[in-house]
Structure formats: structure tokens, C-alpha cells
Amino acid sequence: MNETGKPGPKTKRRAIALAVLIVANVLCTSFFAMDVITDFESLGTDEAFHLTVEAVAAVVLVVGTSFMILELRRILQRNASMEIGIRAARGEMQAVIDKYFAEWRLSDAERDVALLLLKGLDNETIASIRGTATGTVRAQCAGIYAKAGVDGRSQLMSVFMEELLSEPLGALRDGAAAEAA
């Protein structure tokens, strides 16, 4: 999956390859089953063992192909469910970030810088992105750290990691809904 939560090209290629293999398996199974049926119509006594082996193989192919189809369907459904969960977690984490930023009373500029800090960017890169001087970014970082009550970048990150790891995301949503009501 990529950053947007959508399957990447590799995932799509694998799904297409698996679907093509299943279709080929269905076609081969159909051909083999039809061969067994036509052989039964012209059954001779010396071919009984050979025909029995072919019939068993055809049944195994039908069962195996059916299982692969059901398994692929289950995997695709599970994938879709996981994508929904990942999107929800991203939204919930954004709610956590917004909650802390509001508590700390960060200005809009400080919010922008804090988000870029949380993404792991250095001061020079943040300054470049925002079109400001590196010294300005350093001053904004110092203000963010002071308002958050932390000593630096790693402690700022740990505030959010601890929040992410300590409380179920659904509990945060339930609490936010109660506050809104």
C-alpha cells in the first residue's frame, strides 16, 4: 500500500497474476473434467484404472480451484477491511495531534512546523518548505517545545508515540464524541 491507503502497483500486479492463474486453472480443470466425462462414455474394461485416476484428479482439481477462488475472495475482503482500519487510524492520529496542538495553543505557523517535525524533517528542510530562514524555524521549534513541555524533537515525538501505543484509537473517538455532545 502507498501513502494514500490505496494498493500499490506491485499489489495490483500480484492480484492480476493470481486472477489470471485462477482463470487458467478453471479452463484446464474444465478441459480435464470434460475429457474424463467423454472417456466414461467410451469405457473399456482395460481403461478402468486409468479412468479412475483421471476422475479422482479431476475432482481434486475442481475442489482445489474452488478453494483458491474462495481464498482469493477472503483475502480481498480482508485487504479491504484493513485499508478501512488504516484510514481510520490515520484520521484518529490526526485527531490526537490536533487535540495536543490545541491544548498547547500553537499558532498556525507553529502547527505547520510541528507537523513537519513529527514527519521527521530537519530545520533546514522545514525552512525550505515554508520559505523562511532556518533561524526562524529554530525559534518556532523552541516555542513548540516550551509549550509542549518537552526538551526537544525526540521528546515531542514520544508524546505522540506514547499516546498511540497506550490508548486504543476507538476510545479516543468515543471520548471526542462525548465532548462534542
mmCIF file of C-alpha atoms in Angstrom:
data_model
loop_
_atom_site.group_PDB
_atom_site.id
_atom_site.type_symbol
_atom_site.label_atom_id
_atom_site.label_comp_id
_atom_site.label_asym_id
_atom_site.label_seq_id
_atom_site.Cartn_x
_atom_site.Cartn_y
_atom_site.Cartn_z
ATOM 1 C CA MET A 1 0.000 0.000 0.000
ATOM 2 C CA ASN A 2 1.114 3.515 -0.649
ATOM 3 C CA GLU A 3 0.706 6.695 1.439
ATOM 4 C CA THR A 4 -2.835 7.263 0.168
ATOM 5 C CA GLY A 5 -4.005 3.903 1.512
ATOM 6 C CA LYS A 6 -4.543 2.511 -1.971
ATOM 7 C CA PRO A 7 -2.925 -0.680 -3.222
ATOM 8 C CA GLY A 8 0.379 -0.026 -4.970
ATOM 9 C CA PRO A 9 1.310 -1.246 -8.456
ATOM 10 C CA LYS A 10 3.030 -4.355 -7.062
ATOM 11 C CA THR A 11 -0.115 -5.365 -5.157
ATOM 12 C CA LYS A 12 -2.269 -4.812 -8.240
ATOM 13 C CA ARG A 13 0.115 -6.879 -10.409
ATOM 14 C CA ARG A 14 0.057 -9.745 -7.910
ATOM 15 C CA ALA A 15 -3.751 -9.701 -7.743
ATOM 16 C CA ILE A 16 -3.992 -9.688 -11.542
ATOM 17 C CA ALA A 17 -1.446 -12.522 -11.833
ATOM 18 C CA LEU A 18 -3.373 -14.580 -9.280
ATOM 19 C CA ALA A 19 -6.660 -13.932 -11.079
ATOM 20 C CA VAL A 20 -5.095 -14.980 -14.416
ATOM 21 C CA LEU A 21 -3.733 -18.172 -12.822
ATOM 22 C CA ILE A 22 -7.146 -18.976 -11.380
ATOM 23 C CA VAL A 23 -8.813 -18.450 -14.765
ATOM 24 C CA ALA A 24 -6.180 -20.687 -16.420
ATOM 25 C CA ASN A 25 -6.730 -23.294 -13.702
ATOM 26 C CA VAL A 26 -10.501 -23.166 -14.252
ATOM 27 C CA LEU A 27 -10.017 -23.642 -18.008
ATOM 28 C CA CYS A 28 -7.601 -26.568 -17.530
ATOM 29 C CA THR A 29 -9.875 -28.153 -14.938
ATOM 30 C CA SER A 30 -12.851 -27.801 -17.266
ATOM 31 C CA PHE A 31 -10.929 -29.396 -20.128
ATOM 32 C CA PHE A 32 -9.717 -32.235 -17.913
ATOM 33 C CA ALA A 33 -13.215 -32.850 -16.488
ATOM 34 C CA MET A 34 -14.723 -32.900 -19.976
ATOM 35 C CA ASP A 35 -12.047 -35.407 -21.051
ATOM 36 C CA VAL A 36 -12.953 -37.681 -18.130
ATOM 37 C CA ILE A 37 -16.656 -37.440 -18.978
ATOM 38 C CA THR A 38 -16.075 -38.341 -22.637
ATOM 39 C CA ASP A 39 -13.787 -41.194 -21.566
ATOM 40 C CA PHE A 40 -16.566 -42.567 -19.338
ATOM 41 C CA GLU A 41 -18.850 -42.714 -22.367
ATOM 42 C CA SER A 42 -16.403 -44.983 -24.198
ATOM 43 C CA LEU A 43 -15.401 -47.008 -21.142
ATOM 44 C CA GLY A 44 -13.498 -50.176 -21.877
ATOM 45 C CA THR A 45 -12.504 -52.783 -19.319
ATOM 46 C CA ASP A 46 -8.747 -52.259 -19.741
ATOM 47 C CA GLU A 47 -9.055 -48.484 -19.235
ATOM 48 C CA ALA A 48 -10.944 -48.569 -15.901
ATOM 49 C CA PHE A 49 -7.919 -47.929 -13.663
ATOM 50 C CA HIS A 50 -6.646 -45.090 -15.867
ATOM 51 C CA LEU A 51 -10.111 -43.523 -15.965
ATOM 52 C CA THR A 52 -10.485 -43.787 -12.181
ATOM 53 C CA VAL A 53 -7.189 -41.946 -11.682
ATOM 54 C CA GLU A 54 -8.287 -39.248 -14.114
ATOM 55 C CA ALA A 55 -11.664 -38.903 -12.363
ATOM 56 C CA VAL A 56 -10.002 -38.508 -8.950
ATOM 57 C CA ALA A 57 -7.574 -35.959 -10.408
ATOM 58 C CA ALA A 58 -10.473 -34.023 -11.931
ATOM 59 C CA VAL A 59 -12.315 -33.933 -8.598
ATOM 60 C CA VAL A 60 -9.146 -32.741 -6.832
ATOM 61 C CA LEU A 61 -8.698 -30.013 -9.441
ATOM 62 C CA VAL A 62 -12.307 -28.839 -9.044
ATOM 63 C CA VAL A 63 -12.014 -28.769 -5.237
ATOM 64 C CA GLY A 64 -8.614 -27.046 -5.367
ATOM 65 C CA THR A 65 -9.786 -24.420 -7.834
ATOM 66 C CA SER A 66 -12.918 -23.760 -5.779
ATOM 67 C CA PHE A 67 -10.768 -23.360 -2.660
ATOM 68 C CA MET A 68 -8.434 -20.912 -4.453
ATOM 69 C CA ILE A 69 -11.382 -18.813 -5.603
ATOM 70 C CA LEU A 70 -12.852 -18.693 -2.093
ATOM 71 C CA GLU A 71 -9.446 -17.922 -0.565
ATOM 72 C CA LEU A 72 -8.784 -15.104 -3.033
ATOM 73 C CA ARG A 73 -12.187 -13.630 -2.232
ATOM 74 C CA ARG A 74 -11.460 -13.847 1.522
ATOM 75 C CA ILE A 75 -8.065 -12.209 1.077
ATOM 76 C CA LEU A 76 -9.514 -9.369 -0.975
ATOM 77 C CA GLN A 77 -12.216 -8.775 1.661
ATOM 78 C CA ARG A 78 -9.611 -8.807 4.444
ATOM 79 C CA ASN A 79 -7.451 -6.373 2.484
ATOM 80 C CA ALA A 80 -10.392 -4.001 2.071
ATOM 81 C CA SER A 81 -11.133 -4.226 5.794
ATOM 82 C CA MET A 82 -7.502 -3.489 6.670
ATOM 83 C CA GLU A 83 -7.475 -0.468 4.362
ATOM 84 C CA ILE A 84 -10.517 0.908 6.189
ATOM 85 C CA GLY A 85 -8.749 0.345 9.531
ATOM 86 C CA ILE A 86 -5.597 2.086 8.340
ATOM 87 C CA ARG A 87 -7.581 5.086 7.129
ATOM 88 C CA ALA A 88 -9.423 5.245 10.458
ATOM 89 C CA ALA A 89 -6.133 5.070 12.376
ATOM 90 C CA ARG A 90 -4.708 7.904 10.294
ATOM 91 C CA GLY A 91 -7.765 10.027 10.983
ATOM 92 C CA GLU A 92 -7.658 9.182 14.677
ATOM 93 C CA MET A 93 -3.965 10.060 14.912
ATOM 94 C CA GLN A 94 -4.693 13.393 13.265
ATOM 95 C CA ALA A 95 -7.365 13.974 15.921
ATOM 96 C CA VAL A 96 -4.788 13.220 18.644
ATOM 97 C CA ILE A 97 -2.316 15.642 17.086
ATOM 98 C CA ASP A 98 -4.971 18.359 16.748
ATOM 99 C CA LYS A 99 -6.016 17.839 20.389
ATOM 100 C CA TYR A 100 -2.481 18.345 21.674
ATOM 101 C CA PHE A 101 -1.813 21.303 19.399
ATOM 102 C CA ALA A 102 -4.996 22.971 20.694
ATOM 103 C CA GLU A 103 -4.034 22.256 24.324
ATOM 104 C CA TRP A 104 -0.591 23.736 23.745
ATOM 105 C CA ARG A 105 -2.138 26.766 21.964
ATOM 106 C CA LEU A 106 0.203 26.545 18.998
ATOM 107 C CA SER A 107 -0.056 29.273 16.374
ATOM 108 C CA ASP A 108 -0.776 28.287 12.774
ATOM 109 C CA ALA A 109 2.913 28.625 11.894
ATOM 110 C CA GLU A 110 3.916 26.535 14.913
ATOM 111 C CA ARG A 111 1.351 23.878 13.930
ATOM 112 C CA ASP A 112 2.875 23.673 10.458
ATOM 113 C CA VAL A 113 6.391 23.390 11.857
ATOM 114 C CA ALA A 114 5.308 20.849 14.499
ATOM 115 C CA LEU A 115 3.693 18.639 11.840
ATOM 116 C CA LEU A 116 6.857 18.760 9.766
ATOM 117 C CA LEU A 117 8.886 17.906 12.887
ATOM 118 C CA LEU A 118 6.633 14.906 13.503
ATOM 119 C CA LYS A 119 7.257 13.790 9.925
ATOM 120 C CA GLY A 120 10.972 13.739 10.731
ATOM 121 C CA LEU A 121 12.174 16.716 8.712
ATOM 122 C CA ASP A 122 15.193 18.738 9.826
ATOM 123 C CA ASN A 123 15.168 22.504 10.401
ATOM 124 C CA GLU A 124 16.807 23.341 7.064
ATOM 125 C CA THR A 125 14.249 21.309 5.114
ATOM 126 C CA ILE A 126 11.364 22.829 7.092
ATOM 127 C CA ALA A 127 12.744 26.323 6.394
ATOM 128 C CA SER A 128 12.993 25.485 2.700
ATOM 129 C CA ILE A 129 9.440 24.138 2.541
ATOM 130 C CA ARG A 130 7.997 27.099 4.433
ATOM 131 C CA GLY A 131 10.129 29.697 2.675
ATOM 132 C CA THR A 132 11.580 31.024 5.933
ATOM 133 C CA ALA A 133 15.003 31.301 7.482
ATOM 134 C CA THR A 134 16.471 28.393 9.436
ATOM 135 C CA GLY A 135 16.760 30.681 12.478
ATOM 136 C CA THR A 136 13.011 31.335 12.321
ATOM 137 C CA VAL A 137 12.319 27.610 12.300
ATOM 138 C CA ARG A 138 14.680 27.112 15.249
ATOM 139 C CA ALA A 139 12.829 29.824 17.188
ATOM 140 C CA GLN A 140 9.462 28.253 16.322
ATOM 141 C CA CYS A 141 10.764 24.837 17.434
ATOM 142 C CA ALA A 142 11.889 26.322 20.747
ATOM 143 C CA GLY A 143 8.403 27.807 21.195
ATOM 144 C CA ILE A 144 6.749 24.477 20.359
ATOM 145 C CA TYR A 145 8.972 22.583 22.802
ATOM 146 C CA ALA A 146 8.283 25.113 25.563
ATOM 147 C CA LYS A 147 4.509 24.999 25.036
ATOM 148 C CA ALA A 148 4.570 21.190 24.906
ATOM 149 C CA GLY A 149 6.744 20.968 28.000
ATOM 150 C CA VAL A 150 9.409 18.868 26.283
ATOM 151 C CA ASP A 151 13.151 19.323 25.801
ATOM 152 C CA GLY A 152 13.414 18.564 22.104
ATOM 153 C CA ARG A 153 12.363 16.803 18.962
ATOM 154 C CA SER A 154 12.610 13.243 20.315
ATOM 155 C CA GLN A 155 10.518 14.042 23.387
ATOM 156 C CA LEU A 156 7.917 15.752 21.197
ATOM 157 C CA MET A 157 7.704 12.618 19.077
ATOM 158 C CA SER A 158 7.486 10.423 22.188
ATOM 159 C CA VAL A 159 4.375 12.313 23.360
ATOM 160 C CA PHE A 160 2.535 11.118 20.275
ATOM 161 C CA MET A 161 4.055 7.646 20.208
ATOM 162 C CA GLU A 162 3.016 7.098 23.816
ATOM 163 C CA GLU A 163 -0.495 8.267 23.006
ATOM 164 C CA LEU A 164 -0.647 5.972 20.006
ATOM 165 C CA LEU A 165 0.589 2.961 21.951
ATOM 166 C CA SER A 166 -1.201 3.468 25.267
ATOM 167 C CA GLU A 167 -4.819 4.152 24.358
ATOM 168 C CA PRO A 168 -6.972 2.322 21.828
ATOM 169 C CA LEU A 169 -7.838 4.654 18.974
ATOM 170 C CA GLY A 170 -11.535 3.819 19.268
ATOM 171 C CA ALA A 171 -11.550 5.036 22.879
ATOM 172 C CA LEU A 172 -10.280 8.424 21.729
ATOM 173 C CA ARG A 173 -13.082 8.647 19.163
ATOM 174 C CA ASP A 174 -15.681 7.773 21.810
ATOM 175 C CA GLY A 175 -14.239 10.422 24.142
ATOM 176 C CA ALA A 176 -14.234 13.056 21.395
ATOM 177 C CA ALA A 177 -17.854 12.243 20.573
ATOM 178 C CA ALA A 178 -18.790 12.643 24.242
ATOM 179 C CA GLU A 179 -17.004 16.029 24.396
ATOM 180 C CA ALA A 180 -18.768 17.217 21.260
ATOM 181 C CA ALA A 181 -22.202 16.308 22.671
#
